[in-house]
Amino acid sequence: MTHPKDIKIATPEQFALLNDPDFLNQIVTRYLQQFIEAEITSFLQAEPYQRTDERTGYRNGYKPRILKTRVGRIELSVPQDREGRFHSGLFARFQRSEKALILALQEAYLQGVSTRKVTKITEALCGTSFSKSQVSDLCQELDADINAWRERLLEQAYPYLIIDATYLHIRSGGQVVSEGVLIVTGISGGGHRDILSLDVAHTETEATYAELFKDLKKRGLKGVQLVISDHHEGLQNAIKRHFQGASWQHCQTHFHRNIRGITPPKHQREVADALKDVFNAPDHNTAQKRLSQLMDTYENILPNVVDKIDRDVAHCLTCFDFPQQHQKRIRTTNLLERLNREIKRRADVVQIFPNQQACERLIGALCMEWSDEWITGRRYLDMTYLK
């Protein structure tokens, strides 16, 4: 047993270090800087100033780079070589979306369709010394990675699919149109999330979804038991056709929002709370009892609202047919909310995409990064509860 006299009291400097919010950031910065230094040493096969026959080149100063991480912004000094051949692998994962954003700005700038705000941002980020051929070459390089990811084989079963759309402005045929970016996320048999597909479409029709599902099945999608989405008749028909035996869960968040939208302001809060109480029921029977009570209460006061609930609410309760441990995470499309917000944030910088390819490039790069994080991160659901 350690004697009290043997315990060393931390110095004031050590306490200050432990309380410093930048402490972890500094540790990570130091580690990553050492990692990059080791990379270039391996690349050049020589330490700085080392004389060796194996040397393949020479260092040539440093360039500053910012890396966004979970411990904040990391400021790194990236070593350069005289020939300009060295590229740190550390930034590969973080580069795609930044490249895609800058390329979208450059394309818009070169085509003369960018707004004054975008022109200023582009000149600040990129200067004006870039050509159409340079941008085209960079686009092809990035597209190769993104297309390979979009066409990859799906080797696992995905019992749950979550589908959502967000709308962005794209220049097409000399005019600006609003197009839907359809994103399909799956929860695998191992319980991890993964972005399976993205598609930019003019309209959300049955044919659009049918093509999307055909492509997913061609790539190996299997084992689908439940699809979660907002209400869309074309989507429902495509689900029945391509995933026979699978159930459909109407996103409770979208439905709740729609009911609130048609309810007179005087009753909005109480109806919204009553509907939320239905959705938060512990089981299907309790949900049905609370639903009957809601409709009895408002049948004569709000007949249109009650009719809408009666007609469409059944598919909002599909989640009760699945394990209780999964229900809160499979009853809405909220899983994609953060991704959609990030897409909107990047799209707001571009404002109007110069073409569909630029849009798909940026969204594809973002989806790749999120997908990498999801499939290597913590398990989202314990799938042992699903029989």
GROMACS .gro file of C-alpha atoms in nm:
model
  387
    1MET     CA    1   0.000   0.000   0.000
    2THR     CA    2   0.134   0.346  -0.087
    3HIS     CA    3   0.215   0.554   0.216
    4PRO     CA    4   0.063   0.905   0.219
    5LYS     CA    5   0.413   1.049   0.243
    6ASP     CA    6   0.502   0.880  -0.090
    7ILE     CA    7   0.222   1.050  -0.284
    8LYS     CA    8   0.359   1.334  -0.492
    9ILE     CA    9   0.146   1.646  -0.512
   10ALA     CA   10   0.104   1.785  -0.862
   11THR     CA   11   0.281   2.115  -0.914
   12PRO     CA   12   0.079   2.429  -1.000
   13GLU     CA   13   0.216   2.400  -1.353
   14GLN     CA   14   0.076   2.044  -1.384
   15PHE     CA   15  -0.265   2.150  -1.254
   16ALA     CA   16  -0.269   2.436  -1.503
   17LEU     CA   17  -0.188   2.192  -1.782
   18LEU     CA   18  -0.468   1.954  -1.686
   19ASN     CA   19  -0.717   2.240  -1.675
   20ASP     CA   20  -0.606   2.382  -2.008
   21PRO     CA   21  -0.884   2.312  -2.269
   22ASP     CA   22  -0.617   2.310  -2.542
   23PHE     CA   23  -0.411   2.041  -2.372
   24LEU     CA   24  -0.552   1.750  -2.577
   25ASN     CA   25  -0.535   1.960  -2.893
   26GLN     CA   26  -0.165   2.022  -2.828
   27ILE     CA   27  -0.097   1.652  -2.772
   28VAL     CA   28  -0.276   1.554  -3.096
   29THR     CA   29  -0.099   1.834  -3.285
   30ARG     CA   30   0.241   1.714  -3.163
   31TYR     CA   31   0.160   1.351  -3.254
   32LEU     CA   32   0.031   1.435  -3.603
   33GLN     CA   33   0.328   1.662  -3.673
   34GLN     CA   34   0.562   1.377  -3.580
   35PHE     CA   35   0.356   1.144  -3.804
   36ILE     CA   36   0.398   1.374  -4.105
   37GLU     CA   37   0.771   1.413  -4.037
   38ALA     CA   38   0.803   1.034  -4.030
   39GLU     CA   39   0.610   1.016  -4.359
   40ILE     CA   40   0.847   1.246  -4.548
   41THR     CA   41   1.151   1.077  -4.395
   42SER     CA   42   1.022   0.744  -4.526
   43PHE     CA   43   0.936   0.903  -4.861
   44LEU     CA   44   1.285   1.056  -4.905
   45GLN     CA   45   1.454   0.761  -4.731
   46ALA     CA   46   1.666   1.001  -4.529
   47GLU     CA   47   1.656   1.212  -4.214
   48PRO     CA   48   1.715   1.588  -4.247
   49TYR     CA   49   2.082   1.655  -4.336
   50GLN     CA   50   2.155   1.281  -4.338
   51ARG     CA   51   2.405   1.168  -4.599
   52THR     CA   52   2.299   0.836  -4.747
   53ASP     CA   53   2.303   0.665  -5.086
   54GLU     CA   54   1.936   0.569  -5.041
   55ARG     CA   55   1.817   0.934  -5.040
   56THR     CA   56   1.554   1.000  -5.313
   57GLY     CA   57   1.516   1.377  -5.272
   58TYR     CA   58   1.550   1.679  -5.047
   59ARG     CA   59   1.322   1.878  -4.817
   60ASN     CA   60   1.215   2.224  -4.920
   61GLY     CA   61   1.052   2.403  -4.627
   62TYR     CA   62   0.697   2.379  -4.494
   63LYS     CA   63   0.344   2.487  -4.581
   64PRO     CA   64   0.074   2.548  -4.316
   65ARG     CA   65  -0.237   2.327  -4.322
   66ILE     CA   66  -0.547   2.318  -4.104
   67LEU     CA   67  -0.705   1.984  -4.015
   68LYS     CA   68  -1.049   1.970  -3.850
   69THR     CA   69  -1.066   1.697  -3.588
   70ARG     CA   70  -1.275   1.598  -3.286
   71VAL     CA   71  -1.040   1.799  -3.063
   72GLY     CA   72  -1.076   2.113  -3.275
   73ARG     CA   73  -0.873   2.275  -3.550
   74ILE     CA   74  -0.522   2.136  -3.574
   75GLU     CA   75  -0.258   2.366  -3.725
   76LEU     CA   76   0.014   2.162  -3.892
   77SER     CA   77   0.330   2.243  -4.085
   78VAL     CA   78   0.346   2.009  -4.383
   79PRO     CA   79   0.699   1.944  -4.512
   80GLN     CA   80   0.761   1.990  -4.885
   81ASP     CA   81   1.015   1.828  -5.113
   82ARG     CA   82   1.198   2.006  -5.396
   83GLU     CA   83   1.025   1.809  -5.670
   84GLY     CA   84   0.677   1.859  -5.524
   85ARG     CA   85   0.608   1.484  -5.521
   86PHE     CA   86   0.537   1.432  -5.151
   87HIS     CA   87   0.173   1.424  -5.034
   88SER     CA   88   0.084   1.328  -4.679
   89GLY     CA   89  -0.170   1.047  -4.652
   90LEU     CA   90  -0.304   1.216  -4.338
   91PHE     CA   91  -0.516   1.460  -4.538
   92ALA     CA   92  -0.657   1.218  -4.798
   93ARG     CA   93  -0.982   1.155  -4.611
   94PHE     CA   94  -1.036   1.523  -4.530
   95GLN     CA   95  -0.947   1.661  -4.872
   96ARG     CA   96  -1.230   1.535  -5.089
   97SER     CA   97  -1.512   1.759  -4.971
   98GLU     CA   98  -1.285   2.065  -4.957
   99LYS     CA   99  -1.163   1.992  -5.311
  100ALA     CA  100  -1.518   1.943  -5.434
  101LEU     CA  101  -1.633   2.271  -5.277
  102ILE     CA  102  -1.348   2.469  -5.430
  103LEU     CA  103  -1.398   2.303  -5.769
  104ALA     CA  104  -1.769   2.393  -5.765
  105LEU     CA  105  -1.675   2.755  -5.693
  106GLN     CA  106  -1.410   2.755  -5.965
  107GLU     CA  107  -1.646   2.607  -6.223
  108ALA     CA  108  -1.909   2.869  -6.147
  109TYR     CA  109  -1.644   3.142  -6.163
  110LEU     CA  110  -1.508   3.025  -6.498
  111GLN     CA  111  -1.857   2.998  -6.648
  112GLY     CA  112  -1.938   3.350  -6.538
  113VAL     CA  113  -2.254   3.241  -6.352
  114SER     CA  114  -2.138   3.302  -5.995
  115THR     CA  115  -2.287   3.576  -5.783
  116ARG     CA  116  -2.075   3.865  -5.652
  117LYS     CA  117  -2.052   3.690  -5.315
  118VAL     CA  118  -1.930   3.363  -5.471
  119THR     CA  119  -1.681   3.552  -5.691
  120LYS     CA  120  -1.529   3.716  -5.384
  121ILE     CA  121  -1.510   3.385  -5.196
  122THR     CA  122  -1.351   3.209  -5.495
  123GLU     CA  123  -1.088   3.478  -5.547
  124ALA     CA  124  -1.009   3.475  -5.174
  125LEU     CA  125  -0.979   3.093  -5.161
  126CYS     CA  126  -0.828   3.018  -5.499
  127GLY     CA  127  -0.698   3.342  -5.647
  128THR     CA  128  -0.761   3.386  -6.020
  129SER     CA  129  -0.469   3.185  -6.159
  130PHE     CA  130  -0.657   2.870  -6.255
  131SER     CA  131  -0.766   2.753  -6.599
  132LYS     CA  132  -1.051   2.543  -6.735
  133SER     CA  133  -0.809   2.261  -6.815
  134GLN     CA  134  -0.669   2.259  -6.459
  135VAL     CA  135  -1.018   2.248  -6.309
  136SER     CA  136  -1.123   1.976  -6.555
  137ASP     CA  137  -0.822   1.758  -6.462
  138LEU     CA  138  -0.893   1.796  -6.091
  139CYS     CA  139  -1.261   1.715  -6.145
  140GLN     CA  140  -1.175   1.393  -6.328
  141GLU     CA  141  -0.936   1.288  -6.052
  142LEU     CA  142  -1.197   1.345  -5.780
  143ASP     CA  143  -1.480   1.194  -5.984
  144ALA     CA  144  -1.289   0.868  -6.021
  145ASP     CA  145  -1.280   0.820  -5.642
  146ILE     CA  146  -1.643   0.922  -5.592
  147ASN     CA  147  -1.776   0.707  -5.878
  148ALA     CA  148  -1.586   0.404  -5.748
  149TRP     CA  149  -1.748   0.458  -5.407
  150ARG     CA  150  -2.096   0.503  -5.559
  151GLU     CA  151  -2.061   0.181  -5.759
  152ARG     CA  152  -1.907  -0.033  -5.483
  153LEU     CA  153  -2.054  -0.376  -5.412
  154LEU     CA  154  -2.277  -0.407  -5.106
  155GLU     CA  155  -2.170  -0.731  -4.942
  156GLN     CA  156  -2.372  -0.714  -4.618
  157ALA     CA  157  -2.745  -0.738  -4.554
  158TYR     CA  158  -2.913  -0.409  -4.462
  159PRO     CA  159  -3.237  -0.478  -4.270
  160TYR     CA  160  -3.316  -0.107  -4.232
  161LEU     CA  161  -3.309   0.159  -4.504
  162ILE     CA  162  -3.358   0.531  -4.434
  163ILE     CA  163  -3.438   0.750  -4.734
  164ASP     CA  164  -3.452   1.128  -4.740
  165ALA     CA  165  -3.425   1.410  -4.992
  166THR     CA  166  -3.293   1.764  -4.971
  167TYR     CA  167  -3.332   2.024  -5.245
  168LEU     CA  168  -3.052   2.236  -5.394
  169HIS     CA  169  -3.031   2.495  -5.672
  170ILE     CA  170  -2.855   2.381  -5.989
  171ARG     CA  171  -2.805   2.561  -6.320
  172SER     CA  172  -2.946   2.354  -6.606
  173GLY     CA  173  -3.024   2.453  -6.964
  174GLY     CA  174  -2.966   2.821  -6.899
  175GLN     CA  175  -3.198   2.839  -6.599
  176VAL     CA  176  -3.182   2.767  -6.226
  177VAL     CA  177  -3.384   2.467  -6.109
  178SER     CA  178  -3.444   2.306  -5.771
  179GLU     CA  179  -3.338   1.942  -5.778
  180GLY     CA  180  -3.368   1.672  -5.515
  181VAL     CA  181  -3.064   1.498  -5.372
  182LEU     CA  182  -3.188   1.152  -5.270
  183ILE     CA  183  -2.977   0.979  -5.007
  184VAL     CA  184  -3.022   0.617  -4.901
  185THR     CA  185  -2.867   0.511  -4.571
  186GLY     CA  186  -2.862   0.154  -4.448
  187ILE     CA  187  -2.819  -0.004  -4.107
  188SER     CA  188  -2.628  -0.325  -4.161
  189GLY     CA  189  -2.674  -0.664  -4.003
  190GLY     CA  190  -2.379  -0.571  -3.783
  191GLY     CA  191  -2.560  -0.261  -3.658
  192HIS     CA  192  -2.348   0.003  -3.831
  193ARG     CA  193  -2.477   0.290  -4.043
  194ASP     CA  194  -2.358   0.333  -4.401
  195ILE     CA  195  -2.455   0.565  -4.686
  196LEU     CA  196  -2.545   0.332  -4.971
  197SER     CA  197  -2.650   0.567  -5.247
  198LEU     CA  198  -2.701   0.925  -5.354
  199ASP     CA  199  -2.877   1.050  -5.662
  200VAL     CA  200  -2.969   1.392  -5.801
  201ALA     CA  201  -3.315   1.377  -5.956
  202HIS     CA  202  -3.552   1.624  -6.122
  203THR     CA  203  -3.857   1.479  -5.950
  204GLU     CA  204  -3.943   1.224  -5.682
  205THR     CA  205  -4.145   0.986  -5.897
  206GLU     CA  206  -4.200   0.612  -5.877
  207ALA     CA  207  -3.971   0.574  -6.179
  208THR     CA  208  -3.694   0.768  -6.005
  209TYR     CA  209  -3.710   0.546  -5.698
  210ALA     CA  210  -3.744   0.232  -5.907
  211GLU     CA  211  -3.417   0.311  -6.086
  212LEU     CA  212  -3.251   0.387  -5.753
  213PHE     CA  213  -3.363   0.056  -5.602
  214LYS     CA  214  -3.269  -0.142  -5.914
  215ASP     CA  215  -2.918  -0.002  -5.896
  216LEU     CA  216  -2.889  -0.087  -5.525
  217LYS     CA  217  -3.004  -0.446  -5.584
  218LYS     CA  218  -2.765  -0.478  -5.877
  219ARG     CA  219  -2.483  -0.380  -5.642
  220GLY     CA  220  -2.591  -0.653  -5.399
  221LEU     CA  221  -2.841  -0.494  -5.160
  222LYS     CA  222  -3.030  -0.766  -4.972
  223GLY     CA  223  -3.216  -0.844  -4.652
  224VAL     CA  224  -3.429  -0.526  -4.641
  225GLN     CA  225  -3.705  -0.556  -4.379
  226LEU     CA  226  -3.805  -0.194  -4.321
  227VAL     CA  227  -3.782   0.131  -4.519
  228ILE     CA  228  -3.817   0.462  -4.334
  229SER     CA  229  -3.904   0.776  -4.528
  230ASP     CA  230  -4.140   1.070  -4.564
  231HIS     CA  231  -4.475   1.005  -4.734
  232HIS     CA  232  -4.453   0.975  -5.110
  233GLU     CA  233  -4.685   0.755  -5.311
  234GLY     CA  234  -4.428   0.684  -5.581
  235LEU     CA  235  -4.178   0.574  -5.319
  236GLN     CA  236  -4.429   0.343  -5.150
  237ASN     CA  237  -4.510   0.176  -5.483
  238ALA     CA  238  -4.141   0.132  -5.563
  239ILE     CA  239  -4.083  -0.028  -5.221
  240LYS     CA  240  -4.366  -0.278  -5.277
  241ARG     CA  241  -4.229  -0.364  -5.617
  242HIS     CA  242  -3.859  -0.399  -5.537
  243PHE     CA  243  -3.855  -0.506  -5.170
  244GLN     CA  244  -4.140  -0.753  -5.149
  245GLY     CA  245  -4.220  -0.840  -4.790
  246ALA     CA  246  -4.051  -0.528  -4.651
  247SER     CA  247  -4.253  -0.286  -4.435
  248TRP     CA  248  -4.272   0.091  -4.464
  249GLN     CA  249  -4.236   0.335  -4.173
  250HIS     CA  250  -4.376   0.683  -4.234
  251CYS     CA  251  -4.134   0.925  -4.066
  252GLN     CA  252  -4.307   1.041  -3.748
  253THR     CA  253  -4.126   1.376  -3.750
  254HIS     CA  254  -4.254   1.463  -4.098
  255PHE     CA  255  -4.606   1.345  -4.015
  256HIS     CA  256  -4.610   1.539  -3.687
  257ARG     CA  257  -4.496   1.853  -3.871
  258ASN     CA  258  -4.764   1.809  -4.139
  259ILE     CA  259  -5.043   1.768  -3.882
  260ARG     CA  260  -4.926   2.075  -3.696
  261GLY     CA  261  -4.932   2.266  -4.026
  262ILE     CA  262  -5.302   2.195  -4.091
  263THR     CA  263  -5.414   2.248  -3.730
  264PRO     CA  264  -5.553   2.592  -3.635
  265PRO     CA  265  -5.307   2.787  -3.413
  266LYS     CA  266  -5.548   2.772  -3.118
  267HIS     CA  267  -5.521   2.390  -3.101
  268GLN     CA  268  -5.171   2.330  -3.242
  269ARG     CA  269  -4.990   2.273  -2.913
  270GLU     CA  270  -5.247   2.036  -2.761
  271VAL     CA  271  -5.288   1.828  -3.077
  272ALA     CA  272  -4.912   1.811  -3.126
  273ASP     CA  273  -4.864   1.694  -2.766
  274ALA     CA  274  -5.140   1.433  -2.797
  275LEU     CA  275  -4.989   1.295  -3.119
  276LYS     CA  276  -4.642   1.287  -2.963
  277ASP     CA  277  -4.794   1.090  -2.675
  278VAL     CA  278  -4.922   0.833  -2.928
  279PHE     CA  279  -4.578   0.798  -3.086
  280ASN     CA  280  -4.405   0.765  -2.747
  281ALA     CA  281  -4.630   0.480  -2.634
  282PRO     CA  282  -4.447   0.172  -2.499
  283ASP     CA  283  -4.625  -0.067  -2.738
  284HIS     CA  284  -4.870  -0.088  -3.029
  285ASN     CA  285  -5.180  -0.150  -2.814
  286THR     CA  286  -5.114   0.153  -2.596
  287ALA     CA  287  -5.048   0.364  -2.905
  288GLN     CA  288  -5.386   0.259  -3.052
  289LYS     CA  289  -5.569   0.345  -2.728
  290ARG     CA  290  -5.408   0.690  -2.712
  291LEU     CA  291  -5.485   0.742  -3.081
  292SER     CA  292  -5.854   0.657  -3.032
  293GLN     CA  293  -5.871   0.899  -2.742
  294LEU     CA  294  -5.712   1.175  -2.954
  295MET     CA  295  -5.959   1.124  -3.239
  296ASP     CA  296  -6.259   1.108  -3.003
  297THR     CA  297  -6.152   1.435  -2.841
  298TYR     CA  298  -6.114   1.631  -3.166
  299GLU     CA  299  -6.355   1.457  -3.404
  300ASN     CA  300  -6.617   1.734  -3.381
  301ILE     CA  301  -6.375   2.023  -3.321
  302LEU     CA  302  -6.117   1.947  -3.594
  303PRO     CA  303  -6.276   1.702  -3.840
  304ASN     CA  304  -6.024   1.767  -4.119
  305VAL     CA  305  -5.728   1.708  -3.890
  306VAL     CA  306  -5.882   1.389  -3.748
  307ASP     CA  307  -5.957   1.263  -4.102
  308LYS     CA  308  -5.594   1.320  -4.202
  309ILE     CA  309  -5.465   1.139  -3.894
  310ASP     CA  310  -5.711   0.851  -3.940
  311ARG     CA  311  -5.616   0.812  -4.306
  312ASP     CA  312  -5.236   0.821  -4.278
  313VAL     CA  313  -5.121   0.746  -3.923
  314ALA     CA  314  -5.115   0.365  -3.950
  315HIS     CA  315  -4.777   0.358  -4.127
  316CYS     CA  316  -4.632   0.583  -3.856
  317LEU     CA  317  -4.682   0.294  -3.612
  318THR     CA  318  -4.503   0.026  -3.817
  319CYS     CA  319  -4.198   0.060  -3.592
  320PHE     CA  320  -4.394  -0.114  -3.311
  321ASP     CA  321  -4.365  -0.438  -3.512
  322PHE     CA  322  -3.987  -0.429  -3.463
  323PRO     CA  323  -3.771  -0.472  -3.151
  324GLN     CA  324  -3.845  -0.221  -2.877
  325GLN     CA  325  -3.472  -0.155  -2.845
  326HIS     CA  326  -3.468  -0.025  -3.205
  327GLN     CA  327  -3.792   0.171  -3.218
  328LYS     CA  328  -3.669   0.519  -3.131
  329ARG     CA  329  -3.404   0.502  -3.402
  330ILE     CA  330  -3.618   0.354  -3.680
  331ARG     CA  331  -3.929   0.567  -3.645
  332THR     CA  332  -3.794   0.879  -3.820
  333THR     CA  333  -3.542   0.988  -4.082
  334ASN     CA  334  -3.369   1.205  -3.819
  335LEU     CA  335  -3.055   0.997  -3.871
  336LEU     CA  336  -2.994   1.203  -4.186
  337GLU     CA  337  -3.075   1.545  -4.034
  338ARG     CA  338  -2.716   1.633  -3.944
  339LEU     CA  339  -2.588   1.521  -4.284
  340ASN     CA  340  -2.856   1.728  -4.459
  341ARG     CA  341  -2.761   2.033  -4.252
  342GLU     CA  342  -2.396   1.988  -4.351
  343ILE     CA  343  -2.495   1.955  -4.718
  344LYS     CA  344  -2.699   2.276  -4.693
  345ARG     CA  345  -2.412   2.456  -4.522
  346ARG     CA  346  -2.171   2.370  -4.803
  347ALA     CA  347  -2.432   2.436  -5.072
  348ASP     CA  348  -2.498   2.781  -4.924
  349VAL     CA  349  -2.137   2.873  -5.002
  350VAL     CA  350  -2.182   2.780  -5.370
  351GLN     CA  351  -2.542   2.914  -5.374
  352ILE     CA  352  -2.613   2.783  -5.726
  353PHE     CA  353  -2.425   2.479  -5.854
  354PRO     CA  354  -2.292   2.537  -6.208
  355ASN     CA  355  -2.412   2.190  -6.319
  356GLN     CA  356  -2.538   1.858  -6.185
  357GLN     CA  357  -2.190   1.704  -6.188
  358ALA     CA  358  -2.057   1.971  -5.949
  359CYS     CA  359  -2.347   1.903  -5.713
  360GLU     CA  360  -2.296   1.526  -5.720
  361ARG     CA  361  -1.922   1.574  -5.668
  362LEU     CA  362  -1.959   1.781  -5.352
  363ILE     CA  363  -2.242   1.572  -5.202
  364GLY     CA  364  -2.059   1.252  -5.296
  365ALA     CA  365  -1.741   1.368  -5.124
  366LEU     CA  366  -1.932   1.461  -4.809
  367CYS     CA  367  -2.118   1.129  -4.808
  368MET     CA  368  -1.792   0.937  -4.844
  369GLU     CA  369  -1.648   1.112  -4.539
  370TRP     CA  370  -1.959   1.055  -4.328
  371SER     CA  371  -1.980   0.693  -4.441
  372ASP     CA  372  -1.616   0.631  -4.345
  373GLU     CA  373  -1.683   0.775  -4.001
  374TRP     CA  374  -2.001   0.573  -3.950
  375ILE     CA  375  -1.873   0.231  -4.054
  376THR     CA  376  -1.558   0.264  -3.844
  377GLY     CA  377  -1.736   0.421  -3.546
  378ARG     CA  378  -1.957   0.287  -3.271
  379ARG     CA  379  -2.232   0.039  -3.349
  380TYR     CA  380  -2.562   0.222  -3.398
  381LEU     CA  381  -2.798  -0.065  -3.312
  382ASP     CA  382  -2.762  -0.403  -3.146
  383MET     CA  383  -2.902  -0.623  -3.423
  384THR     CA  384  -2.915  -0.938  -3.207
  385TYR     CA  385  -3.265  -0.821  -3.107
  386LEU     CA  386  -3.383  -0.851  -3.470
  387LYS     CA  387  -3.487  -1.204  -3.561
   0.00000   0.00000   0.00000
